[in-house]
Each structure stands twice: as structure tokens, then as C-alpha cells.
C-alpha positions as a Markdown table, in Angstrom:
| # | Residue | x | y | z |
|---|---|---|---|---|
| 1 | Unk | 92.2 | 81.9 | 116.6 |
| 2 | Unk | 94.7 | 82.8 | 113.8 |
| 3 | Unk | 97.5 | 85.4 | 113.5 |
| 4 | Unk | 97.8 | 87.4 | 110.3 |
| 5 | Unk | 101.6 | 87.6 | 110.2 |
| 6 | Unk | 101.9 | 90.2 | 107.4 |
| 7 | Unk | 99.6 | 93.1 | 106.5 |
| 8 | Unk | 100.1 | 96.7 | 105.6 |
| 9 | Unk | 97.6 | 98.6 | 107.8 |
| 10 | Unk | 99.2 | 102.0 | 107.1 |
| 11 | Unk | 98.4 | 101.6 | 103.3 |
| 12 | Unk | 96.3 | 104.4 | 101.9 |
| 13 | Unk | 93.8 | 101.7 | 100.8 |
| 14 | Unk | 92.9 | 101.3 | 104.4 |
| 15 | Unk | 90.6 | 104.0 | 105.7 |
| 16 | Unk | 92.4 | 105.1 | 108.8 |
| 17 | Unk | 89.2 | 106.4 | 110.3 |
| 18 | Unk | 87.8 | 102.8 | 110.3 |
| 19 | Unk | 90.6 | 101.2 | 112.3 |
| 20 | Unk | 88.3 | 99.7 | 114.9 |
| 21 | Unk | 86.1 | 98.3 | 112.2 |
| 22 | Unk | 88.9 | 96.4 | 110.5 |
| 23 | Unk | 90.0 | 95.0 | 113.8 |
| 24 | Unk | 86.5 | 94.0 | 114.7 |
| 25 | Unk | 86.0 | 92.3 | 111.3 |
| 26 | Unk | 89.1 | 90.3 | 111.8 |
| 27 | Unk | 88.1 | 89.2 | 115.3 |
| 28 | Unk | 84.7 | 88.1 | 114.0 |
| 29 | Unk | 86.4 | 86.0 | 111.4 |
| 30 | Unk | 88.7 | 84.4 | 114.0 |
| 31 | Unk | 91.8 | 86.5 | 113.3 |
| 32 | Unk | 92.7 | 87.7 | 116.8 |
| 33 | Unk | 96.2 | 89.2 | 116.2 |
| 34 | Unk | 98.0 | 90.8 | 113.2 |
| 35 | Unk | 101.4 | 92.2 | 112.4 |
| 36 | Unk | 101.5 | 95.3 | 110.3 |
| 37 | Unk | 104.7 | 95.9 | 108.3 |
| 38 | Unk | 106.3 | 99.3 | 107.7 |
| 39 | Unk | 108.2 | 98.8 | 104.5 |
| 40 | Unk | 109.2 | 102.4 | 103.9 |
| 41 | Unk | 110.4 | 105.1 | 106.4 |
| 42 | Unk | 107.5 | 107.4 | 105.5 |
| 43 | Unk | 104.9 | 104.9 | 106.9 |
| 44 | Unk | 106.8 | 103.7 | 110.0 |
| 45 | Unk | 105.1 | 106.0 | 112.4 |
| 46 | Unk | 101.6 | 105.2 | 111.0 |
| 47 | Unk | 102.3 | 101.5 | 111.5 |
| 48 | Unk | 103.6 | 102.1 | 115.0 |
| 49 | Unk | 100.4 | 104.0 | 115.9 |
| 50 | Unk | 98.3 | 101.0 | 115.0 |
| 51 | Unk | 100.4 | 99.0 | 117.6 |
| 52 | Unk | 99.9 | 101.7 | 120.2 |
| 53 | Unk | 96.2 | 101.9 | 119.6 |
| 54 | Unk | 95.6 | 98.1 | 119.7 |
| 55 | Unk | 98.2 | 96.7 | 122.2 |
| 56 | Unk | 98.2 | 92.9 | 122.3 |
| 57 | Unk | 96.2 | 92.8 | 119.0 |
| 58 | Unk | 98.3 | 94.7 | 116.5 |
| 59 | Unk | 102.0 | 94.2 | 116.4 |
| 60 | Unk | 104.6 | 96.0 | 114.2 |
| 61 | Unk | 107.7 | 95.2 | 112.2 |
| 62 | Unk | 109.8 | 97.9 | 110.4 |
| 63 | Unk | 112.2 | 97.8 | 107.5 |
| 64 | Unk | 112.9 | 99.2 | 104.1 |
| 65 | Unk | 111.4 | 97.4 | 101.0 |
| 66 | Unk | 114.0 | 96.7 | 98.3 |
| 67 | Unk | 112.0 | 98.9 | 95.8 |
| 68 | Unk | 112.8 | 101.8 | 98.2 |
| 69 | Unk | 116.5 | 100.9 | 98.7 |
| 70 | Unk | 117.7 | 103.9 | 96.7 |
| 71 | Unk | 116.0 | 106.3 | 99.1 |
| 72 | Unk | 117.4 | 104.8 | 102.3 |
| 73 | Unk | 119.5 | 107.4 | 104.2 |
| 74 | Unk | 122.8 | 106.3 | 105.8 |
| 75 | Unk | 121.3 | 106.6 | 109.3 |
| 76 | Unk | 118.2 | 104.5 | 108.5 |
| 77 | Unk | 119.2 | 101.8 | 111.1 |
| 78 | Unk | 119.6 | 104.5 | 113.8 |
| 79 | Unk | 116.1 | 105.8 | 113.1 |
| 80 | Unk | 114.6 | 102.3 | 113.2 |
| 81 | Unk | 116.4 | 101.5 | 116.4 |
| 82 | Unk | 115.0 | 104.7 | 117.9 |
| 83 | Unk | 111.5 | 103.7 | 116.7 |
| 84 | Unk | 111.9 | 100.3 | 118.3 |
| 85 | Unk | 112.3 | 102.0 | 121.7 |
| 86 | Unk | 108.8 | 103.4 | 121.5 |
| 87 | Unk | 107.0 | 100.2 | 120.6 |
| 88 | Unk | 108.5 | 96.7 | 120.9 |
| 89 | Unk | 108.9 | 95.3 | 117.4 |
| 90 | Unk | 107.9 | 91.8 | 116.3 |
| 91 | Unk | 110.6 | 91.6 | 113.6 |
| 92 | Unk | 112.7 | 93.5 | 111.1 |
| 93 | Unk | 111.1 | 93.9 | 107.7 |
| 94 | Unk | 109.7 | 93.9 | 105.2 |
| 95 | Unk | 113.0 | 93.9 | 103.3 |
| 96 | Unk | 114.6 | 91.7 | 100.8 |
| 97 | Unk | 115.4 | 91.7 | 97.0 |
| 98 | Unk | 113.2 | 92.7 | 94.2 |
| 99 | Unk | 114.4 | 92.1 | 90.7 |
| 100 | Unk | 111.0 | 92.4 | 89.1 |
| 101 | Unk | 110.7 | 96.2 | 88.9 |
| 102 | Unk | 113.1 | 98.2 | 86.7 |
| 103 | Unk | 115.8 | 100.1 | 88.5 |
| 104 | Unk | 114.9 | 103.7 | 89.4 |
| 105 | Unk | 116.0 | 106.6 | 87.2 |
| 106 | Unk | 119.7 | 107.2 | 87.2 |
| 107 | Unk | 120.6 | 103.6 | 88.3 |
| 108 | Unk | 122.0 | 100.7 | 86.3 |
| 109 | Unk | 120.1 | 97.5 | 87.0 |
| 110 | Unk | 123.2 | 95.6 | 88.2 |
| 111 | Unk | 124.2 | 98.5 | 90.5 |
| 112 | Unk | 120.7 | 98.7 | 92.0 |
| 113 | Unk | 120.5 | 95.0 | 92.7 |
| 114 | Unk | 123.9 | 95.3 | 94.4 |
| 115 | Unk | 122.6 | 98.2 | 96.5 |
| 116 | Unk | 119.6 | 96.1 | 97.5 |
| 117 | Unk | 121.9 | 93.3 | 98.6 |
| 118 | Unk | 124.0 | 95.6 | 100.7 |
| 119 | Unk | 120.9 | 97.0 | 102.3 |
| 120 | Unk | 119.7 | 93.5 | 103.0 |
| 121 | Unk | 123.0 | 92.7 | 104.7 |
| 122 | Unk | 122.5 | 95.8 | 106.9 |
| 123 | Unk | 119.0 | 94.6 | 107.8 |
| 124 | Unk | 120.4 | 91.3 | 109.0 |
| 125 | Unk | 123.0 | 93.0 | 111.0 |
| 126 | Unk | 120.4 | 95.2 | 112.7 |
| 127 | Unk | 118.1 | 92.2 | 113.4 |
| 128 | Unk | 121.0 | 90.4 | 115.0 |
| 129 | Unk | 121.8 | 93.4 | 117.2 |
| 130 | Unk | 118.2 | 93.8 | 118.3 |
| 131 | Unk | 117.6 | 90.1 | 118.8 |
| 132 | Unk | 114.8 | 89.9 | 116.2 |
| 133 | Unk | 114.0 | 87.7 | 113.2 |
| 134 | Unk | 113.5 | 89.1 | 109.7 |
| 135 | Unk | 110.8 | 89.2 | 107.1 |
| 136 | Unk | 112.0 | 88.7 | 103.5 |
| 137 | Unk | 110.5 | 89.7 | 100.1 |
| 138 | Unk | 111.9 | 88.2 | 96.9 |
| 139 | Unk | 110.5 | 88.7 | 93.4 |
| 140 | Unk | 111.8 | 88.1 | 89.9 |
| 141 | Unk | 110.5 | 89.0 | 86.5 |
| 142 | Unk | 111.7 | 85.5 | 85.5 |
| 143 | Unk | 113.7 | 82.8 | 87.1 |
| 144 | Unk | 114.6 | 82.8 | 90.8 |
| 145 | Unk | 117.8 | 84.9 | 91.1 |
| 146 | Unk | 116.4 | 87.1 | 93.9 |
| 147 | Unk | 115.5 | 84.0 | 95.9 |
| 148 | Unk | 119.0 | 82.5 | 95.3 |
| 149 | Unk | 120.7 | 85.8 | 96.3 |
| 150 | Unk | 118.5 | 86.3 | 99.4 |
| 151 | Unk | 119.2 | 82.7 | 100.4 |
| 152 | Unk | 122.9 | 83.3 | 100.2 |
| 153 | Unk | 122.8 | 86.5 | 102.2 |
| 154 | Unk | 120.6 | 84.9 | 104.8 |
| 155 | Unk | 123.1 | 82.0 | 105.0 |
| 156 | Unk | 125.7 | 84.5 | 106.1 |
| 157 | Unk | 123.7 | 85.1 | 109.2 |
| 158 | Unk | 122.4 | 81.5 | 109.9 |
| 159 | Unk | 122.2 | 80.8 | 113.5 |
| 160 | Unk | 121.9 | 84.4 | 114.5 |
| 161 | Unk | 118.7 | 85.6 | 112.6 |
| 162 | Unk | 115.9 | 83.4 | 111.3 |
| 163 | Unk | 114.1 | 84.5 | 108.1 |
| 164 | Unk | 110.6 | 84.1 | 106.9 |
| 165 | Unk | 110.1 | 84.2 | 103.2 |
| 166 | Unk | 106.8 | 86.0 | 103.1 |
| 167 | Unk | 104.2 | 85.5 | 100.3 |
| 168 | Unk | 106.0 | 82.3 | 99.4 |
| 169 | Unk | 105.3 | 81.1 | 95.9 |
| 170 | Unk | 108.2 | 78.6 | 95.5 |
| 171 | Unk | 108.2 | 74.9 | 95.2 |
| 172 | Unk | 108.9 | 72.3 | 97.9 |
| 173 | Unk | 112.6 | 72.0 | 96.9 |
| 174 | Unk | 113.0 | 75.8 | 97.5 |
| 175 | Unk | 111.1 | 75.6 | 100.8 |
| 176 | Unk | 113.3 | 72.7 | 102.0 |
| 177 | Unk | 116.4 | 74.8 | 101.4 |
| 178 | Unk | 115.0 | 77.5 | 103.6 |
| 179 | Unk | 114.3 | 75.1 | 106.4 |
| 180 | Unk | 117.5 | 73.0 | 106.1 |
| 181 | Unk | 120.0 | 75.8 | 105.5 |
| 182 | Unk | 118.5 | 78.7 | 107.5 |
| 183 | Unk | 116.2 | 77.2 | 110.1 |
| 184 | Unk | 113.7 | 79.6 | 108.3 |
| 185 | Unk | 110.0 | 79.7 | 107.8 |
| 186 | Unk | 107.6 | 80.3 | 104.9 |
| 187 | Unk | 104.3 | 82.2 | 105.0 |
| 188 | Unk | 101.4 | 81.8 | 102.6 |
| 189 | Unk | 98.9 | 84.4 | 101.2 |
| 190 | Unk | 95.7 | 84.1 | 99.3 |
| 191 | Unk | 97.8 | 83.1 | 96.2 |
| 192 | Unk | 97.6 | 79.6 | 97.6 |
| 193 | Unk | 93.9 | 79.6 | 96.7 |
| 194 | Unk | 94.3 | 80.8 | 93.1 |
| 195 | Unk | 93.5 | 78.2 | 90.4 |
| 196 | Unk | 96.6 | 79.3 | 88.5 |
| 197 | Unk | 99.0 | 78.7 | 91.4 |
| 198 | Unk | 98.9 | 74.9 | 91.9 |
| 199 | Unk | 102.6 | 74.8 | 92.9 |
| 200 | Unk | 101.9 | 77.2 | 95.8 |
| 201 | Unk | 99.0 | 75.1 | 96.9 |
| 202 | Unk | 101.2 | 71.9 | 96.8 |
| 203 | Unk | 104.0 | 73.5 | 98.8 |
| 204 | Unk | 101.5 | 74.7 | 101.4 |
| 205 | Unk | 100.0 | 71.1 | 101.6 |
| 206 | Unk | 103.5 | 69.6 | 101.9 |
| 207 | Unk | 105.1 | 72.1 | 104.3 |
| 208 | Unk | 106.2 | 70.7 | 107.7 |
| 209 | Unk | 103.9 | 71.6 | 110.6 |
| 210 | Unk | 106.5 | 73.7 | 112.4 |
| 211 | Unk | 107.5 | 75.8 | 109.3 |
| 212 | Unk | 104.3 | 77.3 | 108.1 |
| 213 | Unk | 102.6 | 80.6 | 108.8 |
| 214 | Unk | 99.7 | 82.5 | 107.3 |
| 215 | Unk | 99.3 | 86.1 | 106.1 |
| 216 | Unk | 97.1 | 88.3 | 104.0 |
| 217 | Unk | 99.6 | 90.8 | 102.6 |
| 218 | Unk | 96.6 | 93.0 | 102.7 |
| 219 | Unk | 95.4 | 95.3 | 101.1 |
| 220 | Unk | 96.8 | 93.1 | 98.3 |
| 221 | Unk | 96.2 | 89.5 | 97.2 |
| 222 | Unk | 92.6 | 88.7 | 98.4 |
| 223 | Unk | 92.0 | 85.0 | 98.4 |
| 224 | Unk | 89.3 | 83.2 | 96.5 |
| 225 | Unk | 86.4 | 83.7 | 96.6 |
| 226 | Unk | 87.2 | 87.4 | 97.2 |
| 227 | Unk | 89.9 | 87.7 | 94.6 |
| 228 | Unk | 90.0 | 91.1 | 92.9 |
| 229 | Unk | 88.6 | 92.9 | 96.0 |
| 230 | Unk | 90.6 | 94.9 | 98.5 |
| 231 | Unk | 92.1 | 92.5 | 101.1 |
| 232 | Unk | 92.0 | 92.9 | 104.8 |
| 233 | Unk | 93.0 | 90.7 | 107.8 |
| 234 | Unk | 89.5 | 89.2 | 108.2 |
| 235 | Unk | 89.9 | 87.6 | 104.8 |
| 236 | Unk | 92.7 | 85.3 | 106.1 |
| 237 | Unk | 90.1 | 82.8 | 107.2 |
| 238 | Unk | 89.6 | 81.8 | 103.5 |
| 239 | Unk | 93.2 | 81.0 | 103.0 |
| 240 | Unk | 93.3 | 79.1 | 106.3 |
| 241 | Unk | 90.3 | 77.0 | 105.3 |
| 242 | Unk | 91.8 | 76.2 | 101.9 |
| 243 | Unk | 95.2 | 75.1 | 103.2 |
| 244 | Unk | 93.7 | 73.2 | 106.1 |
| 245 | Unk | 91.6 | 71.3 | 103.7 |
| 246 | Unk | 94.5 | 70.6 | 101.3 |
| 247 | Unk | 96.5 | 69.2 | 104.3 |
| 248 | Unk | 93.5 | 67.1 | 105.4 |
| 249 | Unk | 93.3 | 69.0 | 108.7 |
| 250 | Unk | 90.5 | 70.5 | 110.7 |
| 251 | Unk | 90.6 | 74.2 | 110.6 |
| 252 | Unk | 90.9 | 74.5 | 114.4 |
| 253 | Unk | 93.9 | 72.2 | 114.4 |
| 254 | Unk | 95.6 | 74.1 | 111.6 |
| 255 | Unk | 94.8 | 77.4 | 113.3 |
| 256 | Unk | 96.5 | 76.2 | 116.5 |
| 257 | Unk | 99.7 | 75.1 | 114.8 |
| 258 | Unk | 100.1 | 78.3 | 112.6 |
| 259 | Unk | 99.4 | 80.5 | 115.6 |
| 260 | Unk | 101.9 | 78.6 | 117.7 |
| 261 | Unk | 104.5 | 79.0 | 114.9 |
| 262 | Unk | 103.8 | 82.7 | 114.5 |
| 263 | Unk | 103.9 | 83.3 | 118.3 |
| 264 | Unk | 107.3 | 81.6 | 118.5 |
| 265 | Unk | 108.9 | 83.2 | 115.4 |
| 266 | Unk | 107.7 | 86.8 | 116.3 |
| 267 | Unk | 108.0 | 86.3 | 120.1 |
| 268 | Unk | 104.4 | 87.4 | 120.6 |
| 269 | Unk | 104.1 | 85.6 | 123.8 |
| 270 | Unk | 106.5 | 88.0 | 125.4 |
| 271 | Unk | 104.6 | 91.1 | 124.2 |
């Protein structure tokens, strides 16, 4: 069985009246657990309700996506801490740095990036207080500045909070820095199956056995052969098969090691 470590089940693209169907589809495909990420305060409660409805199957992580950093109230960490008292969280996140999208109206680009960095520091501090690891998003229009900045911020908290760089699209050198400097993890989506992403496939093939996890990032990024369709946790099996084959492993063996990694990183064995 496989864990989908990153999906967005509260997304409007998921029909909330079909929750049982999505969970059943996943189970039939061999995806027995999933972690839904609340990336803005408006959808935290919806994500928590999934975890309440499917205990032991759906877990939850909460944070504020960098694109929404400008809307974060001063007491956001208080509110998240209160939410964590109602449902045990698997991690803090999704949070991070996004330099791809333009700054919101009224913000200079440099100021907004600085604000994202400050909010990310606050997420790390909260994760340390709650004893949780953290899920990071980085994205650039060109280059890798968001990755470099996130790596530096994570380095400030090395030894206290472990990060996973989700939807990882970097090369092996970048991945090695995450492992060596931060004791971190990387997680791969359907992008690894895309014909125009050979670097991602190579990194997934190379990645040490104890550093790799899998995710859909659904409803986005459906893997081949479903690219272009709405994604859901059940589709993770295609990514798992692709990467297992690239690594020269049997699917069952690869599923065991990624499930073990996810269970340890997200402390799922204790929930």
C-alpha cells in the first residue's frame, strides 16, 4: 500500500459529496492513506473535516501558502495551534516561497518576497513548538532563488524541524543539499512521468531509499497516461509504477519503502 503524502482534498475541484468515492478509488488503486494540505486559512476547516470523517485514512497538515502570505493575520499561528487541538496534525504546511507569481496589488516584489520569508520563519518556529515537520513549496519564474532562500531559512532550524520539498523538480545536486544540510526529504508528483521532465525522472531514480516520498498534489499534475485530466489520490499508482521501474525495483518493494518513509516523517504510526 502507498501513502499519498500531499493532496488538496478541500479544493473546489473535488466534489465534496463524493468523498467516499474518492477514498474508495484510492484504496482500490493501492493508496491506503493520504495527507490533505490546508494551504490557506479559508480551507483549514474543510481539510480537518476530511480527517475527522476518515480517521486513520486521511490525515491533515495546515499552513499558509506563500501566495497568500499578504492575507495572513498576525494571530494565524494561534489559530492554527487551536485547530491542531481538534485533530492531530501530520505536519505544518504547505508553506514556503513562491517567486513565480507577481506580487499582489500594492506590494513591491522585493517587499513581498521578504514578507514570504518572514512568514516561512514563523512556520518553522511553530513547527518546532508543536514538534512537527514542515512541507515546503518553492517556485521560480526562472533560476532557483526561491529554492536557495528556502534552503537557507530551513538551515536556521536544522536539527529541530525536518523539511520535505514537495513536488520536487530539482536535480540531484539540489536534492543532495537538502539531505546533507537539513536531514530533509523530497517528494515526487506526476511530473516525474512527463516526457519533458527528464531531470525530475533522473533525480527520482537516483534518490536514496530513505529520502523519497510520493504525492499527487491533486487535483493538479495528473501523471501520464492521465495528464491533462483532474488528478486524485488514486492516480498516484501511475507515478509509483513509473519511478519504481526507473529505479529497477518491484512496485511492492518501492511502495514499502516510500510508505515507511512517509510514516516516519509524518509520524503516522502514532496516529
